[in-house]
Short mmCIF file of C-alpha atoms in Angstrom, two decimals:
data_model
loop_
_atom_site.label_atom_id
_atom_site.label_comp_id
_atom_site.label_asym_id
_atom_site.label_seq_id
_atom_site.Cartn_x
_atom_site.Cartn_y
_atom_site.Cartn_z
CA ASP O 187 0.90 51.62 -41.07
CA ILE O 188 2.38 50.45 -44.34
CA GLN O 189 0.97 52.42 -47.25
CA MET O 190 0.56 50.74 -50.64
CA THR O 191 0.53 52.99 -53.71
CA GLN O 192 -0.54 51.61 -57.07
CA SER O 193 0.05 53.20 -60.43
CA PRO O 194 -1.60 54.04 -62.62
CA SER O 195 -5.01 54.49 -60.97
CA SER O 196 -6.61 53.60 -64.28
CA LEU O 197 -5.55 52.67 -67.78
CA SER O 198 -7.14 52.05 -71.16
CA ALA O 199 -5.92 49.14 -73.22
CA SER O 200 -6.94 46.92 -76.09
CA VAL O 201 -7.40 43.18 -76.28
CA GLY O 202 -3.99 41.63 -76.87
CA ASP O 203 -2.03 44.44 -75.22
CA ARG O 204 0.63 43.82 -72.60
CA VAL O 205 -0.29 45.62 -69.39
CA THR O 206 1.82 46.30 -66.31
CA ILE O 207 0.56 47.66 -63.00
CA THR O 208 2.98 48.70 -60.28
CA CYS O 209 2.62 48.74 -56.50
CA ARG O 210 5.00 50.47 -54.12
CA ALA O 211 5.15 49.89 -50.37
CA SER O 212 6.09 52.66 -47.94
CA GLN O 213 8.62 50.30 -46.32
CA SER O 214 10.16 46.97 -47.18
CA ILE O 215 7.71 44.06 -47.08
CA SER O 216 9.99 41.35 -48.51
CA THR O 217 7.67 39.36 -50.78
CA TYR O 218 4.58 39.59 -48.57
CA LEU O 219 2.56 40.90 -51.50
CA ASN O 220 -0.58 39.56 -53.15
CA TRP O 221 -2.58 40.64 -56.20
CA TYR O 222 -6.36 40.42 -56.66
CA GLN O 223 -8.78 41.02 -59.52
CA GLN O 224 -12.24 42.41 -58.85
CA ARG O 225 -15.02 42.59 -61.39
CA PRO O 226 -17.99 44.93 -60.74
CA GLY O 227 -20.38 43.62 -58.11
CA LYS O 228 -18.15 40.64 -57.31
CA ALA O 229 -15.77 39.67 -54.57
CA PRO O 230 -12.06 39.98 -55.28
CA LYS O 231 -10.28 36.96 -56.73
CA LEU O 232 -6.72 36.00 -55.82
CA LEU O 233 -4.32 36.04 -58.77
CA ILE O 234 -0.78 36.12 -57.37
CA TYR O 235 0.60 35.47 -53.87
CA THR O 236 4.02 36.08 -52.31
CA ALA O 237 4.75 38.50 -55.15
CA SER O 238 5.24 35.96 -57.92
CA SER O 239 3.38 32.70 -57.24
CA LEU O 240 0.44 32.07 -59.55
CA GLN O 241 -2.71 30.93 -57.77
CA SER O 242 -4.08 27.61 -58.99
CA GLY O 243 -6.49 28.02 -61.89
CA VAL O 244 -5.32 31.51 -62.84
CA PRO O 245 -4.22 31.84 -66.49
CA SER O 246 -0.48 31.97 -67.13
CA ARG O 247 -0.78 35.36 -68.86
CA PHE O 248 -0.79 36.83 -65.36
CA SER O 249 2.58 37.19 -63.66
CA GLY O 250 3.99 39.06 -60.71
CA SER O 251 7.44 40.22 -59.71
CA GLY O 252 9.28 42.31 -57.17
CA SER O 253 10.51 42.34 -53.60
CA GLY O 254 11.23 44.88 -50.91
CA THR O 255 9.18 47.95 -51.83
CA ASP O 256 8.55 47.68 -55.58
CA PHE O 257 6.24 45.17 -57.23
CA SER O 258 4.48 44.68 -60.52
CA LEU O 259 1.63 42.70 -62.03
CA THR O 260 1.82 41.99 -65.75
CA ILE O 261 -0.88 40.69 -68.07
CA SER O 262 0.98 39.47 -71.15
CA SER O 263 -1.95 39.56 -73.57
CA LEU O 264 -5.09 41.27 -72.32
CA GLN O 265 -8.29 39.29 -72.78
CA PRO O 266 -11.89 40.60 -72.66
CA GLU O 267 -12.47 39.04 -69.24
CA ASP O 268 -9.45 40.88 -67.81
CA PHE O 269 -11.13 44.28 -67.83
CA ALA O 270 -11.52 44.78 -64.10
CA THR O 271 -9.96 46.49 -61.12
CA TYR O 272 -6.72 45.12 -59.67
CA TYR O 273 -5.53 45.49 -56.08
CA CYS O 274 -2.23 44.75 -54.41
CA GLN O 275 -2.20 43.77 -50.73
CA GLN O 276 0.66 43.58 -48.24
CA THR O 277 0.54 40.99 -45.48
CA TYR O 278 3.79 41.94 -43.77
CA THR O 279 1.96 43.62 -40.90
CA ALA O 280 -1.54 45.09 -40.34
CA TRP O 281 -2.61 44.10 -43.82
CA THR O 282 -3.37 46.91 -46.26
CA PHE O 283 -4.48 47.17 -49.87
CA GLY O 284 -3.45 49.51 -52.63
CA GLN O 285 -6.09 51.92 -53.91
CA GLY O 286 -6.74 49.86 -57.03
CA THR O 287 -6.05 50.10 -60.75
CA LYS O 288 -9.00 50.02 -63.11
CA VAL O 289 -8.27 48.45 -66.49
CA GLU O 290 -10.71 49.71 -69.11
CA ILE O 291 -11.31 48.96 -72.76
CA LYS O 292 -9.71 51.41 -75.18
CA GLN Q 253 -13.98 23.46 -51.32
CA ALA Q 254 -14.76 25.94 -48.56
CA GLN Q 255 -17.53 28.47 -49.06
CA LEU Q 256 -18.25 31.58 -47.01
CA GLN Q 257 -21.53 33.44 -46.58
CA GLU Q 258 -22.09 36.74 -44.80
CA SER Q 259 -25.32 37.51 -42.95
CA GLY Q 260 -26.67 40.34 -40.85
CA PRO Q 261 -28.76 43.52 -40.92
CA GLY Q 262 -28.52 45.63 -44.03
CA LEU Q 263 -29.40 48.83 -42.16
CA VAL Q 264 -27.87 50.09 -38.92
CA LYS Q 265 -28.59 53.38 -37.15
CA PRO Q 266 -25.80 55.83 -36.42
CA SER Q 267 -24.05 55.30 -33.06
CA GLN Q 268 -25.28 51.70 -32.89
CA THR Q 269 -23.31 48.47 -33.34
CA LEU Q 270 -22.93 46.74 -36.68
CA SER Q 271 -22.98 42.95 -36.27
CA LEU Q 272 -22.28 40.47 -39.05
CA THR Q 273 -21.70 36.73 -39.16
CA CYS Q 274 -19.78 34.67 -41.68
CA SER Q 275 -20.82 31.03 -42.01
CA VAL Q 276 -18.19 28.60 -43.26
CA SER Q 277 -19.22 25.48 -45.19
CA GLY Q 278 -17.22 22.78 -46.94
CA GLY Q 279 -14.63 22.60 -44.19
CA SER Q 280 -14.04 23.11 -40.50
CA ILE Q 281 -13.18 26.58 -39.28
CA SER Q 282 -10.80 24.83 -36.89
CA GLY Q 283 -9.04 22.80 -39.55
CA GLY Q 284 -5.75 24.05 -40.83
CA GLU Q 285 -3.76 27.17 -40.09
CA TYR Q 286 -6.28 29.62 -41.47
CA TYR Q 287 -7.05 33.18 -40.46
CA TRP Q 288 -10.66 34.32 -40.87
CA ASN Q 289 -10.96 37.90 -42.08
CA TRP Q 290 -13.32 40.80 -42.54
CA ILE Q 291 -12.77 43.33 -45.35
CA ARG Q 292 -15.00 46.20 -46.40
CA GLN Q 293 -15.46 48.35 -49.49
CA PRO Q 294 -17.42 51.61 -49.63
CA ALA Q 295 -19.32 52.10 -52.86
CA GLY Q 296 -16.96 53.03 -55.68
CA LYS Q 297 -13.89 52.86 -53.44
CA GLY Q 298 -11.11 50.45 -52.57
CA LEU Q 299 -10.74 47.57 -50.14
CA GLU Q 300 -10.05 48.04 -46.44
CA TRP Q 301 -8.92 45.14 -44.27
CA ILE Q 302 -10.77 45.25 -40.92
CA GLY Q 303 -9.18 42.38 -39.03
CA ARG Q 304 -8.76 38.65 -38.60
CA VAL Q 305 -9.29 35.85 -36.12
CA PHE Q 306 -7.62 32.49 -35.72
CA SER Q 307 -9.58 29.44 -34.62
CA SER Q 308 -7.93 29.73 -31.21
CA GLY Q 309 -9.52 33.16 -30.80
CA TYR Q 310 -6.35 35.17 -31.43
CA THR Q 311 -7.21 38.41 -33.19
CA ASP Q 312 -5.42 41.13 -35.12
CA TYR Q 313 -7.07 44.41 -36.15
CA ASN Q 314 -6.44 47.29 -38.52
CA PRO Q 315 -5.11 50.05 -36.22
CA PRO Q 316 -7.50 52.83 -37.36
CA LEU Q 317 -10.49 50.62 -36.49
CA LYS Q 318 -9.05 48.75 -33.52
CA SER Q 319 -10.90 50.72 -30.83
CA ARG Q 320 -14.30 49.88 -32.35
CA VAL Q 321 -13.83 46.34 -33.72
CA THR Q 322 -14.28 42.91 -32.21
CA ILE Q 323 -13.94 39.76 -34.28
CA SER Q 324 -14.79 36.44 -32.67
CA VAL Q 325 -15.04 32.82 -33.69
CA ASP Q 326 -17.62 30.15 -32.78
CA THR Q 327 -16.12 26.82 -33.72
CA SER Q 328 -19.27 24.90 -32.65
CA LYS Q 329 -21.28 26.77 -35.30
CA ASN Q 330 -18.43 27.01 -37.82
CA GLN Q 331 -18.89 30.76 -37.89
CA PHE Q 332 -17.00 33.93 -37.15
CA SER Q 333 -18.43 37.35 -36.44
CA LEU Q 334 -17.75 41.06 -36.68
CA ASN Q 335 -18.92 43.72 -34.25
CA LEU Q 336 -18.24 47.37 -35.10
CA THR Q 337 -19.38 49.87 -32.51
CA SER Q 338 -20.39 53.54 -32.73
CA VAL Q 339 -21.01 53.43 -36.47
CA THR Q 340 -21.36 56.48 -38.68
CA ALA Q 341 -22.21 57.00 -42.33
CA ALA Q 342 -18.52 56.43 -43.09
CA ASP Q 343 -19.02 52.77 -42.14
CA THR Q 344 -21.51 52.26 -44.98
CA ALA Q 345 -19.94 49.65 -47.25
CA VAL Q 346 -20.04 46.17 -48.68
CA TYR Q 347 -18.59 43.85 -46.04
CA PHE Q 348 -16.76 40.72 -47.16
CA CYS Q 349 -15.57 37.79 -45.12
CA ALA Q 350 -12.59 35.86 -46.46
CA ARG Q 351 -10.28 32.99 -45.56
CA GLY Q 352 -6.59 33.74 -45.09
CA SER Q 353 -4.44 30.79 -46.09
CA PRO Q 354 -0.78 30.41 -45.13
CA THR Q 355 2.10 29.97 -47.51
CA ALA Q 356 5.28 28.04 -46.85
CA TYR Q 357 6.93 31.33 -45.91
CA TYR Q 358 4.49 32.34 -43.16
CA SER Q 359 2.76 34.91 -45.30
CA TYR Q 360 -0.94 34.77 -46.05
CA TYR Q 361 -3.32 35.34 -48.92
CA LEU Q 362 -7.09 35.64 -49.13
CA ASP Q 363 -8.16 32.75 -51.31
CA VAL Q 364 -11.84 32.18 -50.48
CA TRP Q 365 -14.28 35.08 -50.23
CA GLY Q 366 -17.94 35.48 -49.42
CA GLU Q 367 -20.08 37.31 -51.94
CA GLY Q 368 -20.34 40.35 -49.66
CA THR Q 369 -23.21 42.01 -47.86
CA THR Q 370 -24.18 45.67 -48.07
CA VAL Q 371 -24.55 47.56 -44.81
CA THR Q 372 -25.97 51.06 -44.78
CA VAL Q 373 -25.66 53.32 -41.75
CA SER Q 374 -28.60 55.67 -41.68
CA SER Q 375 -31.33 56.84 -39.35
#
């Protein structure tokens, strides 16, 4: 199985901050990497697919980068509605998710 | 725009079989190159992909669950289903169904999700 490790597991930030979350795969997955946002009690929402493509309707403050084993999700200016948990997911083989990164209000 | 809705028992006894159905509306389950997925999330924990089914019936499962999981599709009802056998308390979770859409590079992403249904395994 391909293991996905996110860091940090949680972070505290303020509105307007730039936030970066990283995701590392246990083996190369090319760009078969997606990012999701999940608010409490809700289903996950797709933000980024194939590492860097912005899903339609998602604000441009979200961006993704990386290939191979190392990936990142950046929120350029944190907004109140962005406080949530973020998950990476590899779809290279036997799809797996990272453990999640909770973004909390400082 | 496609919508997905999970249904099934909220309580299952240990050692029995968990059975859930996902109803697809706003589009045909047979239309397009979509995979239809099940994902679960124990309370306060992360997401676990269970498996997927194509409209042809082709399936792919998460290896740790493979021996207990069957996912099937019923194109006449525009539904797909999950069966998980020999359940224990560790299978208690919110279960989501989701559509896997292809990209131009043969990768997939989960772009449409059901709202999730809570299943508790308890006697």
